[in-house]
Coordinates of C-alpha atoms in Angstrom, one line a residue:
X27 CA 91.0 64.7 62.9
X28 CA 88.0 63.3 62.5
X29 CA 84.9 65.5 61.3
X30 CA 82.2 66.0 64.3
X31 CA 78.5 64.3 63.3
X32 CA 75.9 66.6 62.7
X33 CA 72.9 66.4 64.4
X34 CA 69.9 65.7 62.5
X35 CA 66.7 67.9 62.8
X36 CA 63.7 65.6 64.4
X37 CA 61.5 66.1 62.2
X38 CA 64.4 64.4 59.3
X39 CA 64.5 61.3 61.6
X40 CA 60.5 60.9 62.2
X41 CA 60.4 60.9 58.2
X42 CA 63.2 58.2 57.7
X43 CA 61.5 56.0 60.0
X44 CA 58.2 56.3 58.2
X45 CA 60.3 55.4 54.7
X46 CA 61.6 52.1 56.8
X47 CA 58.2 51.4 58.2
X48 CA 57.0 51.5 54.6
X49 CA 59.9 49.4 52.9
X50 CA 59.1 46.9 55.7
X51 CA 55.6 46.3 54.7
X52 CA 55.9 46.0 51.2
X53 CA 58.6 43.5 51.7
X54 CA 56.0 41.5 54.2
X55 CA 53.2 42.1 51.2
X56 CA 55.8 40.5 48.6
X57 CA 56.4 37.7 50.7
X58 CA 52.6 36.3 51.3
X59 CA 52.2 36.5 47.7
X60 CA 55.2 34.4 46.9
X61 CA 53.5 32.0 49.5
X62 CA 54.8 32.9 52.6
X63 CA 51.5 33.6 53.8
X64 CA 48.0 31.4 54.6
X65 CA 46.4 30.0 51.4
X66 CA 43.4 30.9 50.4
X67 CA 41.3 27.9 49.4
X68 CA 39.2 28.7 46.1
X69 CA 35.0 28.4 46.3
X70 CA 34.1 25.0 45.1
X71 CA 32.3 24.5 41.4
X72 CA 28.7 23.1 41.9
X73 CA 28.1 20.0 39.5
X74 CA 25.5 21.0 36.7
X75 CA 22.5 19.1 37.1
X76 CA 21.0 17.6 34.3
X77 CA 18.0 18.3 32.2
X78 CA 14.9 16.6 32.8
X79 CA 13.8 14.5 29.8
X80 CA 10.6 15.5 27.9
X81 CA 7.3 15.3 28.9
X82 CA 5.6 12.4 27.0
X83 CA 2.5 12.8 25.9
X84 CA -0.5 10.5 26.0
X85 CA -2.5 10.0 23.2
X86 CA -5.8 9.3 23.9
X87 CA -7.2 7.0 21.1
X88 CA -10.7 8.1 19.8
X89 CA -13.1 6.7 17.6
X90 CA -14.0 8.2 14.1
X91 CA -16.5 6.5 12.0
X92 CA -17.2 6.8 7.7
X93 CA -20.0 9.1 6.7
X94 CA -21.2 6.7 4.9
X95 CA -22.3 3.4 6.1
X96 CA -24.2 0.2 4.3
X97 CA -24.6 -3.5 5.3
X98 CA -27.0 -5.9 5.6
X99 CA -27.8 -8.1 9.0
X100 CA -29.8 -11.1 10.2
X101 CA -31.8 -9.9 13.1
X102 CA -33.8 -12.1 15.0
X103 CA -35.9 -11.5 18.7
X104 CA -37.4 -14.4 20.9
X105 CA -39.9 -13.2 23.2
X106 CA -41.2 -15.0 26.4
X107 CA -44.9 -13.9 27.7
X108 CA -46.9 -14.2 30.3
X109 CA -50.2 -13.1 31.7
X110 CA -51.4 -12.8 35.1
X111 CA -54.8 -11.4 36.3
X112 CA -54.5 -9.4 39.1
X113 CA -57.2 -9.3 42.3
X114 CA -59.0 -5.9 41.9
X115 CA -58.8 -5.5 45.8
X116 CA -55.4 -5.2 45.9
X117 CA -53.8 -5.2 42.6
X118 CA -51.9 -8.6 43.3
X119 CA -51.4 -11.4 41.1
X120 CA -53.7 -14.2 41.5
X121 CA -52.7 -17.8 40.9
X122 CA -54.3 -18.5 37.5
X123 CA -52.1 -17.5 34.1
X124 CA -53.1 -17.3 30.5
X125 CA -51.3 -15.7 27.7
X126 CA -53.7 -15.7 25.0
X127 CA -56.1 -13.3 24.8
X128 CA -59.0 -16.0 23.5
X129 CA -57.7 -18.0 26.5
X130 CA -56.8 -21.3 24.8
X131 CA -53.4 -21.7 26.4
X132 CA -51.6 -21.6 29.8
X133 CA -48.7 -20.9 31.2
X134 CA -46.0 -19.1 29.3
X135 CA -45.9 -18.1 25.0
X136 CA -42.9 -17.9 23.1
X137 CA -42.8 -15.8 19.9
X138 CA -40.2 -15.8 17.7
X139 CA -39.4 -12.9 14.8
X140 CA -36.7 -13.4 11.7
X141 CA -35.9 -10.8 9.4
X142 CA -33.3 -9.7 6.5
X143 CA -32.6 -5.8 7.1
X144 CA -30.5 -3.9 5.0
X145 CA -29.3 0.0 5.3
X146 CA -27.6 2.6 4.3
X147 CA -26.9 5.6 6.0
X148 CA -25.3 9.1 6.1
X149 CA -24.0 10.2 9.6
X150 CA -23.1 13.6 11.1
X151 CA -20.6 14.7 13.4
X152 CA -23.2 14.0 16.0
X153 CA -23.8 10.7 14.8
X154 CA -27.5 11.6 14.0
X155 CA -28.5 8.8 10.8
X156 CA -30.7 9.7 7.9
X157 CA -31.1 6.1 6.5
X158 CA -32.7 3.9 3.6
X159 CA -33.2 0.1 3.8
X160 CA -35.7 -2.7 3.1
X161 CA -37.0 -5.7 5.8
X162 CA -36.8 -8.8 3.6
X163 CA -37.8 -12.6 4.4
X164 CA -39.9 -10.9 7.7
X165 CA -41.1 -14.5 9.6
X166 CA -42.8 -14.9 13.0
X167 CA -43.8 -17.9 14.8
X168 CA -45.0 -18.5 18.1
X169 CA -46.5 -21.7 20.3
X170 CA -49.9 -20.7 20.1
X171 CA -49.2 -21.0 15.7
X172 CA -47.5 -24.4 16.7
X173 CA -50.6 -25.9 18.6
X174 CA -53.3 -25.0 16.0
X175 CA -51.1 -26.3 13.2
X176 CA -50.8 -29.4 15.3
X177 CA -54.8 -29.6 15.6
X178 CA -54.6 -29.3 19.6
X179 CA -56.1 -26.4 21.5
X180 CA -56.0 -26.4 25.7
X181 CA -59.2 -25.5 27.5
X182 CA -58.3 -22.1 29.3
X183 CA -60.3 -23.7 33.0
X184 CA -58.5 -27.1 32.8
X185 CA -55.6 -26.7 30.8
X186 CA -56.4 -30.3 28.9
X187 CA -55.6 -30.4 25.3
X188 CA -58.5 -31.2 22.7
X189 CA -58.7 -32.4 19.4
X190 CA -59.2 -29.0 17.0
X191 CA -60.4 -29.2 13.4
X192 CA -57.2 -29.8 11.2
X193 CA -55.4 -27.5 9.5
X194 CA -52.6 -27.2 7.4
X195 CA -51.4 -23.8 8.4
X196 CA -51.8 -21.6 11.4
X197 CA -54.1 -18.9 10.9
X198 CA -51.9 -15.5 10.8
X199 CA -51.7 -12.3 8.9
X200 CA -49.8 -12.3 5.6
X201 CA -46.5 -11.4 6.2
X202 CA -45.1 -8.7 4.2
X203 CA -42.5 -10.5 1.9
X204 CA -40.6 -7.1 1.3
X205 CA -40.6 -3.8 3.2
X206 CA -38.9 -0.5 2.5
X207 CA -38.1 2.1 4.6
X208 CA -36.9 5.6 5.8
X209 CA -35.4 6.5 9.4
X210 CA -34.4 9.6 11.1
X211 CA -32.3 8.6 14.2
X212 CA -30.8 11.1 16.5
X213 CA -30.6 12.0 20.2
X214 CA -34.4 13.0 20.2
X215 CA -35.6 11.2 17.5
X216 CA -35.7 7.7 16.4
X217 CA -38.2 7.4 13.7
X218 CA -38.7 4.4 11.1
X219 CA -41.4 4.4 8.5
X220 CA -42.6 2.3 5.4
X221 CA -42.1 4.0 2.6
X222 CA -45.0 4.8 1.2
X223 CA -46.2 5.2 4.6
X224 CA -49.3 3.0 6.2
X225 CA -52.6 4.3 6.3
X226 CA -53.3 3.0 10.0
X227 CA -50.3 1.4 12.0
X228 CA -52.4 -0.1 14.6
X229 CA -51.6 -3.4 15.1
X230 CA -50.3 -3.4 11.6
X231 CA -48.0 -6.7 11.1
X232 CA -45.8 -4.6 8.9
X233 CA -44.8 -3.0 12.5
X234 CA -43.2 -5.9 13.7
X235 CA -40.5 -6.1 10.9
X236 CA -40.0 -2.0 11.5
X237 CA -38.6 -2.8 15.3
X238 CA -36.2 -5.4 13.8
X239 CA -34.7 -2.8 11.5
X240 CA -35.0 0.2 14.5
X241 CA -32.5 -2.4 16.8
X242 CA -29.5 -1.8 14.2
X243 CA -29.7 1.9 14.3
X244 CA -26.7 2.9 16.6
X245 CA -25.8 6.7 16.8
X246 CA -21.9 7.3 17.7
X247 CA -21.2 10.6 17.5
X248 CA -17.6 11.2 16.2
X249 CA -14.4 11.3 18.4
X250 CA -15.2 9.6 21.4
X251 CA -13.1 7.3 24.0
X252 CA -12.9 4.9 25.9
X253 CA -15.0 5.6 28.6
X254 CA -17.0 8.4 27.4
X255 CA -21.1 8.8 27.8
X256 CA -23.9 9.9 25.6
X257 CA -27.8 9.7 25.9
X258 CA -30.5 9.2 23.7
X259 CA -34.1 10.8 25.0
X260 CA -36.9 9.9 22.4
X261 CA -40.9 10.3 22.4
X262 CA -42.8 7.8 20.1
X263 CA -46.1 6.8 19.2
X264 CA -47.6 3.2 18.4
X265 CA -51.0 1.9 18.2
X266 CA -51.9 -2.2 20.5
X267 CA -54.8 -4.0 20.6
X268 CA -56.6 -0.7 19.2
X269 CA -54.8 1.6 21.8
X270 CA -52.6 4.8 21.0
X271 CA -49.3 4.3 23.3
X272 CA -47.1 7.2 23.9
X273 CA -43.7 5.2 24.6
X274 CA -40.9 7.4 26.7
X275 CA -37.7 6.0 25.9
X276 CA -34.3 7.0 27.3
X277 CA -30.9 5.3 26.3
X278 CA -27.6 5.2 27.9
X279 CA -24.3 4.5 26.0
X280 CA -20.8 4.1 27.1
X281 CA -17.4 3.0 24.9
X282 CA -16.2 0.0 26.5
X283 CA -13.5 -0.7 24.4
X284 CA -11.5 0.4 21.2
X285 CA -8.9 -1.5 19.4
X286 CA -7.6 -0.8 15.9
X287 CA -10.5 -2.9 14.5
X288 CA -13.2 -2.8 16.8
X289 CA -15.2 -0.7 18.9
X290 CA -17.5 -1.9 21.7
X291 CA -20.2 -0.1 23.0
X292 CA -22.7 -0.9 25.8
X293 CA -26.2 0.0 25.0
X294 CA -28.6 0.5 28.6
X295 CA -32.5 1.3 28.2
X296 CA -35.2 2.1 30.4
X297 CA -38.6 3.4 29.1
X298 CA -42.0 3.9 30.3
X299 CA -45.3 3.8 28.6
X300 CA -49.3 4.7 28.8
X301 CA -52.1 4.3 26.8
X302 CA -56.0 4.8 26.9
X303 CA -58.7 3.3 24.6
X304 CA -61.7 1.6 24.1
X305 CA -65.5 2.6 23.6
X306 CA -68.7 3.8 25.6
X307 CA -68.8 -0.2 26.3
X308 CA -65.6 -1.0 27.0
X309 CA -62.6 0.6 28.1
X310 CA -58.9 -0.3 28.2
X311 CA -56.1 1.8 30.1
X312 CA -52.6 0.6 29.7
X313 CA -49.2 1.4 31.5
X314 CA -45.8 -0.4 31.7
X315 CA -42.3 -0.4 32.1
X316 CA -39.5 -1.7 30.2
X317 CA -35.3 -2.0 30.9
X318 CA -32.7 -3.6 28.6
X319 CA -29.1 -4.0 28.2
X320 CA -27.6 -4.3 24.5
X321 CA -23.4 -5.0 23.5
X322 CA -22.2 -3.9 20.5
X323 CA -19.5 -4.2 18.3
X324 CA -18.7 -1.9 15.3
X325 CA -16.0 -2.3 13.1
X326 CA -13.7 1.1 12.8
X327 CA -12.6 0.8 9.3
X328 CA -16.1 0.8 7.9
X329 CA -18.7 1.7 10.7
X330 CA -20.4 -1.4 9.9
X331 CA -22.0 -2.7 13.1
X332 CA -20.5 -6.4 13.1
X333 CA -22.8 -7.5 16.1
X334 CA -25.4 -7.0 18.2
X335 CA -26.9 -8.8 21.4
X336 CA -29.2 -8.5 24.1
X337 CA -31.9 -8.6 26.5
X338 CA -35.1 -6.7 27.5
X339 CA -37.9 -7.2 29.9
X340 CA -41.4 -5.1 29.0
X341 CA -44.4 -4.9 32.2
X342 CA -47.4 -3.8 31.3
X343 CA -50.6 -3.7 33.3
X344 CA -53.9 -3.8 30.9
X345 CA -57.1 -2.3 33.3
X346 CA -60.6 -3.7 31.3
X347 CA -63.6 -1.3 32.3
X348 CA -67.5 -2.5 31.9
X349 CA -70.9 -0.3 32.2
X350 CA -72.2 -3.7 34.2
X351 CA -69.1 -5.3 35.0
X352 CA -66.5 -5.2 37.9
X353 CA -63.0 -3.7 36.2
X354 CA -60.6 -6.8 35.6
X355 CA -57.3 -6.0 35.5
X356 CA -54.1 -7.8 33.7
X357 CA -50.1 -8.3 33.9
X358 CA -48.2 -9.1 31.1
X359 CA -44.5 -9.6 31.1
X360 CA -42.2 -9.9 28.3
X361 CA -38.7 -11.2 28.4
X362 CA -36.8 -10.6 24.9
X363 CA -33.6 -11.7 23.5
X364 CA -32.0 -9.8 20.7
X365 CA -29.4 -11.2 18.2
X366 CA -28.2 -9.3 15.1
X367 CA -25.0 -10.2 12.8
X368 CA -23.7 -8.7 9.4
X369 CA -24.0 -10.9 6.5
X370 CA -23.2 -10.4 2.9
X371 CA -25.9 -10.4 0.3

């Protein structure tokens, strides 16, 4: 006889379906991570990117000079002048030239000036110069020396040459055979004096060998480059043809170029310049205007300046003032060329 099934509460069967419902999904669960499921593709890696190199850094090359600097140089200037008189009506040039005040010769002077000049100098950080030196061998000559020593003069209305009375040598100042000096040379000062100093510097010959030793003075103050600027503003006073001159001067300089042995450095001037003078009887009133452009080339390891040219053109305009007379006025232009070199002593 077989035993009669026993009917199960419903609320035993709801809770062995739930037990199969589970079994079911943890058997679906086990199978996707045995990879019966979708696969899951991983997040790419990104590629590192490499470091950017260095920075390189730019030197810039700059310029640094002794404190100390001595040398000797042959300097020499060749001048060109000529004089014009100028209509009083309208200031104008008129068509007759003369270049010597006595009037013996027409057309255009030459002069030209030699000197030895030594230096030696103690520089600042600014490049400012406190210097000692001497002007040796000081020569000047000039075509108006060349004609008397030749015995010819030329008459100042007919510009003929005539026989003079003969002489050996042309009649000039004494030269001085040796000069010493003193300078103080900075951006707003450029002052060279004989040592001992001259009792009256007017028209003084000594004068001329004191601008041949001015034109080596350079100041270079320390650490520039290529390219960089500085400017020179100086005052000065000088004594022509019995006139006080205050001379306005204002220099421009610029480093051209730097090498390991050289430095080049452009030199541009412009100045201006008036003057009055004279007596109750006669008097003179002067003004003028002067430009120039100068190259030069200093050596690094020393500070020496190796060499030094240029050029320079001077205008002045000399008004002459009578009691009786009409006022004559006068144009004289001067054309210069510069040359200085080191050489050894």
């Amino acid at each position: 006889m077989h035993p009669v099934p026993r009917l199960l509460p419903a609320h035993v069967a709801n809770h062995r379906s739930a037990i199969a419902s589970s079994s079911m999904a943890v058997f679906v669960l086990l199978l996707s991570a045995c990879g019966g499921g979708p696969v899951v593709t991983p997040a790419s890696t990104p590629t590192p990117t490499p470091d950017a190199p260095p920075a390189v850094r730019v030197t810039t090359a700059r310029l640094t000079l002794p404190a100390r600097i001595a040398s000797n140089w042959q300097v020499s200037t060749v001048a060109r002048m000529t004089a014009t008189d100028l209509r009083p009506s309208d200031a104008r040039p008129s068509t007759e030239v003369r270049t010597d005040p006595r009037g013996e010769i027409r057309g255009e002077q030459r002069i030209e000036s030699r000197a030895i000049v030594s230096w030696t100098m103690d520089r600042s950080a600014t490049g400012a110069l406190r210097a000692t030196g001497q002007v040796d061998s000081f020569t000047v000559r000039s075509t108006l020396d060349a004609l008397e020593t030749q015995g010819q003069r030329r008459d100042a209305r007919t510009g003929a040459t005539a026989a003079t009375p003969n002489r050996a040598t042309p009649p000039a100042t004494t030269r001085p055979a040796l000069l010493l000096l003193d300078a103080v040379f900075d951006s707003s000062v450029a002052r060279v004096v004989t040592r001992p100093l001259l009792a009256n510097e007017c028209d003084r010959p000594e004068l001329g060998a004191v601008a041949l030793a001015k034109d080596v003075l350079i100041r270079i103050p320390e650490g520039v480059a290529v390219g960089d600027r500085w400017r020179d503003s100086t005052v000065s006073l000088v004594c022509r043809t019995g006139i006080p001159i205050t001379v306005y001067t204002t220099t421009q300089h610029q480093l051209e170029r730097l090498d390991d042995q050289r430095a080049v450095i452009i030199r541009t001037m412009s100045g201006t310049m008036e003057g009055k003078g004279g007596s109750a009887f006669r008097g003179l009133e002067l003004t003028g205007v002067s430009s120039g452009t100068q190259r030069a080339e200093v050596l690094r390891s020393t500070g020496v300046l190796e060499k030094l040219e240029g050029t320079s053109t001077l205008t002045l305009q000399v008004s002459e003032r009578t009691p009786s007379g009409a006022p004559r006025a006068q144009q004289i232009v001067q054309r210069m060329e510069l040359k200085a070199e080191r050489v050894a002593r």
